[in-house]
Each structure stands twice: as C-alpha cells, then as structure tokens.
Coordinates of N, CA and C in Angstrom, one line a residue:
M1182 N 3.6 2.5 -102.7 CA 4.5 1.6 -102.0 C 5.3 2.2 -100.9
K1183 N 6.0 3.4 -101.3 CA 6.8 4.1 -100.4 C 6.0 4.5 -99.1
K1184 N 4.7 5.0 -99.4 CA 3.9 5.4 -98.3 C 3.6 4.2 -97.3
S1185 N 3.4 3.0 -97.9 CA 3.1 1.8 -97.1 C 4.2 1.5 -96.3
I1186 N 5.4 1.5 -96.9 CA 6.7 1.1 -96.1 C 6.9 2.1 -95.0
A1187 N 6.7 3.4 -95.2 CA 6.8 4.5 -94.2 C 5.9 4.2 -93.1
A1188 N 4.6 3.9 -93.4 CA 3.6 3.7 -92.4 C 4.0 2.5 -91.5
I1189 N 4.5 1.4 -92.1 CA 4.9 0.2 -91.4 C 6.1 0.5 -90.4
M1190 N 7.0 1.3 -91.0 CA 8.2 1.7 -90.2 C 7.8 2.5 -89.0
T1191 N 6.8 3.4 -89.2 CA 6.3 4.2 -88.1 C 5.7 3.4 -87.0
V1192 N 4.9 2.4 -87.4 CA 4.3 1.5 -86.4 C 5.3 0.8 -85.6
F1193 N 6.4 0.2 -86.3 CA 7.4 -0.5 -85.5 C 8.2 0.5 -84.6
A1194 N 8.4 1.7 -85.0 CA 9.1 2.7 -84.2 C 8.3 3.0 -82.9
L1195 N 7.0 3.2 -83.1 CA 6.1 3.5 -81.9 C 6.1 2.3 -81.0
A1196 N 6.0 1.1 -81.5 CA 6.0 -0.1 -80.7 C 7.3 -0.3 -79.9
A1197 N 8.4 0.1 -80.5 CA 9.7 0.0 -79.8 C 9.8 1.0 -78.7
C1198 N 9.1 2.2 -78.9 CA 9.2 3.2 -77.9 C 8.2 3.0 -76.7
A1199 N 7.1 2.3 -77.0 CA 6.1 2.1 -76.0 C 6.5 1.3 -74.8
P1200 N 6.2 1.6 -73.6 CA 6.6 0.8 -72.5 C 5.9 -0.6 -72.5
D1201 N 6.6 -1.6 -72.0 CA 6.0 -2.9 -71.9 C 4.9 -3.0 -70.9
Q1202 N 3.7 -3.3 -71.3 CA 2.5 -3.2 -70.5 C 2.6 -4.2 -69.3
A1203 N 3.2 -5.4 -69.6 CA 3.3 -6.4 -68.5 C 4.3 -5.8 -67.4
N1204 N 5.4 -5.3 -67.9 CA 6.4 -4.7 -66.9 C 5.8 -3.6 -66.1
T1205 N 5.0 -2.7 -66.8 CA 4.4 -1.6 -66.2 C 3.4 -2.0 -65.1
N1206 N 2.6 -3.0 -65.4 CA 1.6 -3.5 -64.4 C 2.4 -4.2 -63.3
Q1207 N 3.5 -4.9 -63.6 CA 4.2 -5.6 -62.6 C 4.8 -4.5 -61.6
A1208 N 5.3 -3.4 -62.1 CA 5.9 -2.4 -61.3 C 4.9 -1.7 -60.4
E1209 N 3.7 -1.5 -61.0 CA 2.6 -0.9 -60.2 C 2.1 -1.8 -59.1
N1210 N 2.1 -3.1 -59.3 CA 1.6 -4.0 -58.4 C 2.6 -4.6 -57.4
A1211 N 3.9 -4.1 -57.6 CA 5.0 -4.7 -56.8 C 4.7 -4.2 -55.3
P1212 N 4.8 -5.1 -54.3 CA 4.6 -4.8 -52.9 C 5.6 -3.8 -52.4
V1213 N 5.1 -2.8 -51.6 CA 6.0 -1.8 -51.0 C 6.8 -2.5 -49.9
A1214 N 8.1 -2.3 -49.9 CA 8.9 -2.9 -48.8 C 8.5 -2.5 -47.4
A1215 N 8.4 -3.4 -46.6 CA 7.9 -3.2 -45.2 C 9.0 -2.3 -44.5
Q1216 N 8.5 -1.4 -43.6 CA 9.4 -0.5 -42.9 C 10.1 -1.3 -41.9
Q1217 N 11.4 -1.1 -41.8 CA 12.3 -1.9 -40.9 C 12.1 -1.3 -39.5
V1218 N 11.7 -2.1 -38.6 CA 11.3 -1.7 -37.2 C 12.3 -2.3 -36.2
P1219 N 13.1 -1.6 -35.5 CA 14.0 -2.2 -34.6 C 13.2 -2.6 -33.3
H1220 N 13.6 -3.8 -32.8 CA 13.0 -4.4 -31.7 C 13.9 -4.6 -30.5
D1221 N 15.1 -4.0 -30.6 CA 16.0 -4.1 -29.5 C 15.5 -3.1 -28.3
A1222 N 16.1 -3.4 -27.2 CA 15.8 -2.5 -26.0 C 16.1 -1.1 -26.3
A1223 N 15.2 -0.2 -25.9 CA 15.3 1.2 -26.2 C 14.6 2.0 -25.1
A1224 N 15.0 3.3 -25.0 CA 14.4 4.2 -24.1 C 13.4 5.1 -25.0
W1225 N 12.3 5.5 -24.4 CA 11.3 6.3 -25.1 C 11.0 7.5 -24.2
T1226 N 11.0 8.7 -24.9 CA 10.8 9.9 -24.1 C 9.7 10.8 -24.8
A1227 N 9.0 11.5 -24.0 CA 8.0 12.4 -24.5 C 8.1 13.8 -23.7
E1228 N 7.9 14.9 -24.5 CA 7.9 16.2 -23.9 C 6.5 16.8 -24.0
N1229 N 6.1 17.5 -23.0 CA 4.8 18.3 -23.0 C 3.6 17.5 -23.5
S1230 N 3.4 16.3 -22.8 CA 2.2 15.5 -23.2 C 0.9 16.2 -22.9
Q1231 N -0.1 15.7 -23.4 CA -1.4 16.4 -23.2 C -2.0 15.7 -21.9
V1232 N -2.1 16.5 -20.9 CA -2.7 16.1 -19.6 C -3.9 16.9 -19.3
I1233 N -5.1 16.3 -19.4 CA -6.3 17.1 -19.3 C -7.1 16.6 -18.1
F1234 N -7.7 17.5 -17.3 CA -8.6 17.1 -16.2 C -9.9 17.9 -16.3
L1235 N -11.0 17.3 -15.8 CA -12.3 17.9 -15.8 C -12.7 18.2 -14.3
S1236 N -13.3 19.4 -14.2 CA -13.8 19.8 -12.8 C -15.2 20.2 -13.0
S1237 N -16.0 19.7 -12.0 CA -17.4 20.0 -12.0 C -17.8 20.8 -10.8
K1238 N -18.4 21.9 -11.0 CA -18.8 22.8 -9.9 C -20.4 22.9 -9.9
I1239 N -20.9 23.1 -8.7 CA -22.4 23.2 -8.6 C -22.7 24.5 -7.9
N1240 N -23.5 25.3 -8.6 CA -23.7 26.7 -8.1 C -24.9 26.7 -7.1
K1241 N -25.2 27.8 -6.6 CA -26.2 27.9 -5.5 C -27.6 27.4 -6.0
Q1242 N -27.8 27.5 -7.3 CA -29.1 27.0 -7.8 C -29.1 25.5 -8.1
L1243 N -27.9 24.9 -7.7 CA -27.7 23.4 -7.8 C -27.6 23.0 -9.3
N1244 N -27.2 23.9 -10.1 CA -26.9 23.5 -11.5 C -25.4 23.1 -11.6
S1245 N -25.1 22.1 -12.4 CA -23.8 21.6 -12.5 C -23.1 22.1 -13.8
I1246 N -21.9 22.5 -13.7 CA -21.1 23.0 -14.8 C -19.8 22.2 -14.8
T1247 N -19.4 21.6 -15.9 CA -18.2 20.8 -16.0 C -17.2 21.6 -17.0
E1248 N -16.0 21.8 -16.6 CA -15.0 22.5 -17.4 C -13.8 21.7 -17.6
Q1249 N -13.1 21.9 -18.7 CA -11.9 21.2 -19.0 C -10.7 22.1 -18.8
S1250 N -9.7 21.6 -18.2 CA -8.4 22.3 -18.0 C -7.3 21.4 -18.3
S1251 N -6.1 21.9 -18.3 CA -4.9 21.1 -18.7 C -3.6 21.5 -18.0
F1252 N -2.6 20.7 -18.1 CA -1.3 21.1 -17.7 C -0.4 21.1 -19.0
T1253 N 0.3 22.2 -19.2 CA 1.0 22.3 -20.5 C 2.4 21.9 -20.5
T1254 N 3.0 21.6 -19.3 CA 4.4 21.3 -19.2 C 4.6 20.0 -18.5
S1255 N 5.3 19.0 -19.1 CA 5.5 17.7 -18.5 C 6.7 17.0 -19.3
T1256 N 7.3 16.0 -18.6 CA 8.2 15.2 -19.2 C 7.9 13.7 -18.9
A1257 N 8.1 12.8 -19.8 CA 7.8 11.4 -19.5 C 8.9 10.5 -20.1
R1258 N 9.2 9.4 -19.5 CA 10.3 8.5 -20.0 C 10.0 7.1 -19.6
L1259 N 10.2 6.2 -20.6 CA 10.2 4.8 -20.4 C 11.6 4.2 -20.7
D1260 N 12.3 3.7 -19.7 CA 13.7 3.3 -20.0 C 13.7 1.9 -20.5
K1261 N 14.9 1.4 -20.8 CA 15.1 0.1 -21.4 C 14.6 -1.1 -20.5
E1262 N 14.6 -0.8 -19.2 CA 14.1 -1.9 -18.3 C 12.6 -1.8 -18.1
G1263 N 11.9 -0.8 -18.7 CA 10.5 -0.7 -18.5 C 10.1 0.2 -17.4
N1264 N 11.0 0.9 -16.8 CA 10.6 1.8 -15.7 C 10.0 3.1 -16.3
F1265 N 8.8 3.4 -15.9 CA 8.1 4.6 -16.5 C 8.1 5.7 -15.4
T1266 N 8.4 6.9 -15.8 CA 8.3 8.1 -14.9 C 7.7 9.2 -15.7
M1267 N 6.9 10.0 -15.1 CA 6.3 11.2 -15.7 C 6.2 12.3 -14.6
N1268 N 6.7 13.5 -15.0 CA 6.7 14.6 -14.1 C 5.8 15.7 -14.7
V1269 N 4.9 16.2 -14.0 CA 4.0 17.2 -14.4 C 4.2 18.5 -13.6
D1270 N 4.5 19.6 -14.3 CA 4.7 20.9 -13.7 C 3.3 21.5 -13.3
L1271 N 3.0 21.5 -12.0 CA 1.7 21.9 -11.6 C 1.5 23.4 -11.8
S1272 N 2.6 24.2 -11.9 CA 2.5 25.6 -12.2 C 2.0 25.9 -13.6
S1273 N 2.0 24.8 -14.5 CA 1.6 25.0 -15.9 C 0.1 24.8 -16.1
V1274 N -0.6 24.8 -15.0 CA -2.1 24.6 -15.1 C -2.7 25.7 -15.9
K1275 N -3.7 25.3 -16.7 CA -4.3 26.3 -17.6 C -5.8 26.0 -17.7
T1276 N -6.5 27.0 -17.1 CA -8.0 26.9 -17.1 C -8.6 27.9 -18.1
N1277 N -7.7 28.8 -18.7 CA -8.1 29.9 -19.5 C -8.7 31.1 -18.7
I1278 N -8.6 31.0 -17.4 CA -8.9 32.1 -16.6 C -7.8 32.4 -15.6
D1279 N -7.0 33.5 -15.8 CA -5.8 33.7 -15.1 C -5.9 33.6 -13.6
I1280 N -7.0 34.3 -13.0 CA -7.1 34.3 -11.6 C -7.4 33.0 -11.0
R1281 N -8.1 32.2 -11.8 CA -8.4 30.8 -11.3 C -7.1 29.9 -11.4
D1282 N -6.3 30.1 -12.4 CA -5.0 29.4 -12.5 C -4.2 29.7 -11.2
Q1283 N -4.2 31.0 -10.9 CA -3.3 31.4 -9.7 C -3.9 30.8 -8.4
R1284 N -5.2 30.8 -8.3 CA -5.8 30.2 -7.1 C -5.5 28.7 -7.0
L1285 N -5.6 28.0 -8.1 CA -5.3 26.6 -8.1 C -3.8 26.4 -7.6
K1286 N -2.9 27.2 -8.2 CA -1.5 27.1 -7.8 C -1.3 27.3 -6.3
D1287 N -1.9 28.4 -5.8 CA -1.6 28.8 -4.5 C -2.4 28.0 -3.4
W1288 N -3.7 27.8 -3.7 CA -4.6 27.2 -2.7 C -4.7 25.7 -2.8
V1289 N -4.8 25.2 -4.0 CA -5.1 23.7 -4.2 C -3.8 22.9 -4.3
F1290 N -3.0 23.3 -5.3 CA -1.7 22.5 -5.5 C -0.6 22.9 -4.5
E1291 N -0.7 24.2 -4.0 CA 0.4 24.7 -3.2 C 1.8 24.5 -3.7
I1292 N 2.0 25.1 -4.9 CA 3.2 24.8 -5.7 C 4.5 25.2 -5.1
A1293 N 4.4 26.2 -4.1 CA 5.6 26.6 -3.4 C 6.2 25.4 -2.7
Q1294 N 5.3 24.5 -2.2 CA 5.8 23.4 -1.4 C 5.8 22.1 -2.3
F1295 N 4.8 22.0 -3.2 CA 4.7 20.8 -4.0 C 4.6 21.2 -5.5
P1296 N 5.7 21.5 -6.1 CA 5.7 22.0 -7.5 C 5.3 21.0 -8.6
Q1297 N 5.5 19.7 -8.3 CA 5.3 18.7 -9.3 C 4.5 17.6 -8.9
A1298 N 3.8 16.9 -9.8 CA 3.2 15.6 -9.6 C 4.1 14.6 -10.4
E1299 N 4.3 13.4 -9.7 CA 5.1 12.4 -10.4 C 4.3 11.1 -10.5
I1300 N 4.3 10.5 -11.7 CA 3.6 9.2 -11.9 C 4.7 8.2 -12.3
S1301 N 4.7 7.1 -11.7 CA 5.7 6.1 -12.0 C 5.1 4.7 -12.0
G1302 N 5.8 3.8 -12.7 CA 5.3 2.4 -12.8 C 6.3 1.5 -13.5
K1303 N 6.0 0.3 -13.6 CA 6.8 -0.7 -14.3 C 6.0 -1.4 -15.5
L1304 N 6.5 -1.1 -16.7 CA 5.8 -1.7 -17.9 C 6.7 -2.9 -18.4
D1305 N 6.1 -3.7 -19.2 CA 6.8 -4.8 -19.9 C 7.5 -4.2 -21.2
P1306 N 8.8 -3.9 -21.1 CA 9.5 -3.3 -22.3 C 9.4 -4.1 -23.5
N1307 N 9.5 -5.4 -23.4 CA 9.4 -6.3 -24.6 C 8.1 -6.1 -25.4
A1308 N 7.0 -6.0 -24.6 CA 5.7 -5.8 -25.2 C 5.6 -4.6 -26.0
V1309 N 6.3 -3.5 -25.6 CA 6.3 -2.3 -26.3 C 7.2 -2.3 -27.5
N1310 N 8.5 -2.8 -27.3 CA 9.5 -2.8 -28.3 C 9.2 -3.7 -29.5
M1311 N 8.4 -4.8 -29.2 CA 8.1 -5.8 -30.2 C 6.9 -5.4 -31.1
L1312 N 6.3 -4.3 -30.8 CA 5.2 -3.8 -31.7 C 5.6 -3.5 -33.1
E1313 N 4.9 -3.9 -34.1 CA 5.1 -3.5 -35.5 C 4.4 -2.2 -35.7
V1314 N 4.8 -1.5 -36.8 CA 4.1 -0.3 -37.2 C 2.6 -0.6 -37.4
G1315 N 1.7 0.2 -36.7 CA 0.3 0.0 -36.8 C -0.3 -0.9 -35.8
E1316 N 0.5 -1.6 -35.1 CA 0.0 -2.5 -34.1 C -0.2 -1.7 -32.8
S1317 N -1.1 -2.2 -31.9 CA -1.4 -1.5 -30.7 C -1.5 -2.5 -29.6
L1318 N -1.4 -2.0 -28.3 CA -1.3 -2.9 -27.1 C -2.3 -2.2 -26.1
H1319 N -3.1 -3.0 -25.5 CA -4.0 -2.5 -24.5 C -3.5 -3.0 -23.1
L1320 N -3.3 -2.0 -22.2 CA -2.7 -2.3 -20.9 C -3.6 -1.8 -19.8
K1321 N -3.8 -2.7 -18.8 CA -4.4 -2.2 -17.5 C -3.2 -2.0 -16.6
Q1322 N -2.7 -0.8 -16.5 CA -1.4 -0.5 -15.9 C -1.5 0.1 -14.5
P1323 N -1.0 -0.7 -13.5 CA -0.9 -0.1 -12.2 C 0.2 1.0 -12.1
L1324 N -0.1 2.1 -11.5 CA 0.9 3.2 -11.4 C 0.8 3.8 -10.0
S1325 N 1.9 4.5 -9.7 CA 1.9 5.2 -8.4 C 1.9 6.7 -8.7
L1326 N 1.1 7.5 -8.0 CA 1.0 8.9 -8.2 C 1.5 9.6 -6.9
N1327 N 2.5 10.5 -7.0 CA 3.0 11.2 -5.9 C 2.6 12.7 -6.2
I1328 N 1.6 13.2 -5.3 CA 1.1 14.6 -5.6 C 0.7 15.2 -4.2
H1329 N 1.1 16.4 -4.0 CA 0.7 17.2 -2.8 C 1.1 16.5 -1.5
G1330 N 2.2 15.8 -1.6 CA 2.7 15.1 -0.4 C 2.1 13.7 -0.2
Q1331 N 1.2 13.3 -1.1 CA 0.5 12.0 -0.9 C 0.9 11.1 -2.0
K1332 N 1.0 9.8 -1.6 CA 1.4 8.8 -2.6 C 0.2 7.8 -2.8
L1333 N -0.3 7.8 -4.0 CA -1.6 7.0 -4.3 C -1.3 5.9 -5.3
D1334 N -2.0 4.8 -5.1 CA -2.0 3.7 -6.1 C -3.1 3.9 -7.1
I1335 N -2.8 4.0 -8.4 CA -3.9 4.2 -9.3 C -3.7 3.1 -10.4
E1336 N -4.8 3.0 -11.3 CA -4.7 2.1 -12.4 C -5.1 2.9 -13.7
A1337 N -4.4 2.8 -14.7 CA -4.7 3.5 -16.0 C -5.0 2.5 -17.1
D1338 N -6.0 2.7 -17.8 CA -6.4 1.9 -18.9 C -5.8 2.5 -20.2
L1339 N -4.7 1.9 -20.7 CA -3.8 2.5 -21.7 C -3.9 1.8 -23.0
S1340 N -3.7 2.6 -24.1 CA -3.5 2.1 -25.4 C -2.1 2.6 -25.8
V1341 N -1.3 1.6 -26.3 CA 0.0 1.9 -26.8 C 0.1 1.5 -28.3
Q1342 N 0.4 2.4 -29.2 CA 0.4 2.1 -30.6 C 1.7 2.6 -31.2
R1343 N 2.3 1.7 -32.1 CA 3.5 2.1 -32.8 C 3.2 2.8 -34.1
N1344 N 3.6 4.1 -34.2 CA 3.3 4.9 -35.3 C 4.4 4.7 -36.4
S1345 N 5.6 4.5 -36.0 CA 6.7 4.3 -36.9 C 7.9 3.6 -36.2
A1346 N 9.0 3.5 -36.9 CA 10.1 2.8 -36.2 C 10.5 3.5 -34.9
D1347 N 10.4 4.8 -34.9 CA 10.9 5.6 -33.8 C 9.9 6.4 -33.0
S1348 N 8.6 6.0 -33.2 CA 7.5 6.7 -32.5 C 6.4 5.8 -32.0
I1349 N 6.0 6.0 -30.8 CA 4.8 5.3 -30.3 C 3.9 6.4 -29.6
S1350 N 2.6 6.1 -29.7 CA 1.7 7.0 -29.0 C 1.0 6.2 -27.9
V1351 N 0.8 6.9 -26.8 CA 0.3 6.3 -25.6 C -0.9 7.3 -25.1
N1352 N -2.0 6.7 -24.9 CA -3.2 7.5 -24.4 C -4.1 6.6 -23.5
T1353 N -4.8 7.3 -22.6 CA -5.7 6.7 -21.7 C -7.0 6.4 -22.5
L1354 N -7.5 5.2 -22.4 CA -8.8 4.8 -23.0 C -10.0 5.3 -22.2
A1355 N -9.7 5.5 -20.9 CA -10.8 6.0 -20.0 C -10.1 6.9 -19.0
P1356 N -10.7 8.0 -18.6 CA -10.0 8.8 -17.6 C -9.7 8.1 -16.3
V1357 N -8.7 8.5 -15.6 CA -8.3 8.1 -14.3 C -9.0 9.0 -13.3
L1358 N -9.8 8.4 -12.4 CA -10.5 9.2 -11.4 C -9.6 9.5 -10.2
L1359 N -9.3 10.8 -9.9 CA -8.6 11.1 -8.7 C -9.5 11.8 -7.7
D1360 N -9.2 11.5 -6.4 CA -10.1 12.0 -5.3 C -9.4 13.2 -4.6
V1361 N -10.1 14.3 -4.5 CA -9.6 15.5 -3.8 C -9.2 15.2 -2.4
K1362 N -9.9 14.4 -1.7 CA -9.6 14.1 -0.3 C -8.3 13.3 -0.2
K1363 N -8.2 12.3 -1.0 CA -7.0 11.4 -1.0 C -5.7 12.2 -1.4
M1364 N -5.9 13.3 -2.1 CA -4.8 14.1 -2.5 C -4.6 15.3 -1.5
D1365 N -5.4 15.3 -0.4 CA -5.2 16.3 0.7 C -5.4 17.7 0.1
M1366 N -6.4 17.9 -0.7 CA -6.6 19.2 -1.3 C -8.0 19.8 -0.9
V1367 N -8.6 19.2 0.1 CA -9.9 19.6 0.5 C -10.0 21.1 0.9
Q1368 N -9.0 21.5 1.7 CA -9.0 22.9 2.2 C -8.9 23.9 1.0
G1369 N -8.0 23.6 0.1 CA -7.9 24.5 -1.1 C -9.1 24.6 -1.9
V1370 N -9.8 23.5 -2.1 CA -11.0 23.4 -2.9 C -12.1 24.2 -2.1
A1371 N -12.1 24.1 -0.8 CA -13.1 24.8 0.0 C -13.0 26.3 -0.2
K1372 N -11.7 26.8 -0.3 CA -11.5 28.2 -0.6 C -12.1 28.6 -1.9
L1373 N -11.9 27.8 -2.9 CA -12.4 28.1 -4.3 C -14.0 28.2 -4.2
V1374 N -14.6 27.2 -3.5 CA -16.0 27.2 -3.4 C -16.5 28.5 -2.8
E1375 N -15.8 29.0 -1.7 CA -16.2 30.2 -1.0 C -16.1 31.4 -1.9
V1376 N -14.9 31.6 -2.5 CA -14.7 32.9 -3.3 C -15.5 32.9 -4.6
M1377 N -15.8 31.7 -5.1 CA -16.6 31.6 -6.4 C -18.1 31.6 -6.1
G1378 N -18.5 31.6 -4.8 CA -19.9 31.6 -4.5 C -20.7 30.4 -5.0
L1379 N -20.0 29.2 -4.8 CA -20.6 28.0 -5.3 C -21.3 27.2 -4.1
S1380 N -22.0 26.2 -4.5 CA -22.6 25.3 -3.5 C -21.5 24.2 -3.2
S1381 N -20.8 23.7 -4.2 CA -19.8 22.7 -4.0 C -19.0 22.5 -5.3
I1382 N -17.9 21.8 -5.2 CA -17.1 21.3 -6.3 C -16.9 19.8 -6.1
V1383 N -17.2 19.1 -7.2 CA -17.2 17.6 -7.1 C -15.8 17.2 -6.8
E1384 N -15.7 16.2 -5.8 CA -14.4 15.8 -5.3 C -13.7 14.8 -6.2
Q1385 N -14.4 14.2 -7.2 CA -13.7 13.2 -8.1 C -13.3 14.0 -9.4
V1386 N -12.1 13.8 -9.7 CA -11.5 14.6 -10.9 C -11.1 13.6 -11.9
P1387 N -11.7 13.5 -13.1 CA -11.3 12.6 -14.2 C -10.1 13.3 -14.9
V1388 N -9.0 12.5 -15.1 CA -7.8 12.9 -15.7 C -7.5 12.0 -16.9
S1389 N -7.2 12.6 -18.0 CA -6.8 11.9 -19.3 C -5.4 12.3 -19.7
F1390 N -4.8 11.4 -20.5 CA -3.4 11.6 -20.9 C -3.2 11.1 -22.3
S1391 N -2.4 11.8 -23.1 CA -1.9 11.3 -24.4 C -0.6 11.9 -24.7
A1392 N 0.2 11.1 -25.4 CA 1.6 11.6 -25.7 C 2.2 10.8 -26.8
E1393 N 3.1 11.4 -27.5 CA 3.9 10.7 -28.5 C 5.3 10.6 -28.0
F1394 N 5.8 9.3 -27.9 CA 7.1 9.0 -27.4 C 8.1 8.8 -28.5
K1395 N 9.2 9.3 -28.4 CA 10.3 9.1 -29.4 C 11.3 8.1 -28.9
R1396 N 11.8 7.3 -29.8 CA 12.7 6.2 -29.4 C 14.1 6.8 -29.5
S1397 N 14.9 6.3 -28.5 CA 16.4 6.6 -28.5 C 17.1 5.4 -28.0
A1398 N 18.4 5.3 -28.4 CA 19.2 4.2 -28.0 C 19.8 4.3 -26.6
E1399 N 19.6 5.5 -26.0 CA 20.2 5.7 -24.7 C 19.7 4.9 -23.6

C-alpha cells in the first residue's frame, strides 16, 4: 500500500512540474512582432559603393577580350526631398594592372583636370521611405552624369529594396551604357589602343552600380 501511495504521489509531482503542452505550443506558434519601420522623411547615405564597368578590346587578330574594372571610392546621398547625388573618385580606378590604372587616370579620365564624376537626379522620396522591410521598388530613373567636362542625360534601371528599418539597397538591374565619344575620351582611348598594340577598344562601356544606404534623420 505504501509503495502504491508513493507511486501515485510521484506521478502527481511529475505532472505538476511538466510544462503545459497547450501553453508551450501557443508560445512556439505565437507570431513574431513585426519590425517597426519609420516612414518619415529621411536622408540616406552610402560610402564606397560598388561601381563596375566593362571594357572590350579587340587585338590585331580581331579577337575580343572583355575585362571588368571598378572604382573603389565614392559617396552617395539621397536627401529628404529626394535629391540624389553621387560622386565617384576617378583616381580610384582599379583594373588590377597598375600601369593601366595610371594610363586611364592620365590619358582617359585626365584626373588632374577632371578628378570626379558626378551623378544626380530627383527621386520620389515617399516611394522609398514607405517601403516595408523586404519590399522592393523598380525605377526607370532619369539621371544626369557630369564627367570629363561633359554633361550627359542617362537612364538607369534600378531596384530599391528595404533591408531593415535603417538600411536600403540600390542596384542597377541592367548596366548603363556610356559612350566614349559623348564623354570626350576618344583621344585618351586612342593612346591606349596604340601603346597596347590593339586593333580597337569598343566605345560603349557598360556600367553597373550597387550600394547599401543607411538612414539618418539629418
């Protein structure tokens, strides 16, 4: 009898200590609180965005070789009113060949006179600020490019996605095609063709861009 009573008491004790299954399941299935995302007017800034361009050269045997290069230093800003500006330091060009980098700086970009390229435009700030986390926006965005003393109208096919309350990513869905002639860089490119012993360098240059912008209240 004493053993039976002890066994019963043990069962009750274990039952009292065991977690309530319904409550456990309820806690596991409880929805996670949505991240609070501010939608007020804000400025967005990005440092050292990824700016990549492709160059295609044709050798004397008429074989084409395409190479990827980049600019490693830039600043970009979207202010509360939707004014977008981006400055690219042309001296930060990187082709992974030092002598070629220097030739681009001296002959093509002529950085002593034209050290930067500037891109500017007007975006809809509400469309950006009202994005929820995970939502994205597709823009056909007209922009103005100021480079090598020339001002060009361009259009960028952009994707804007909100990663968090204070972060958005912006990238080109397709490269922007820039023309060497319109940028007044023909003479510099001709020097490259000569010293590299090429047949030609393709005058259309595809440029891609991606960046993470951080939100600020300024």
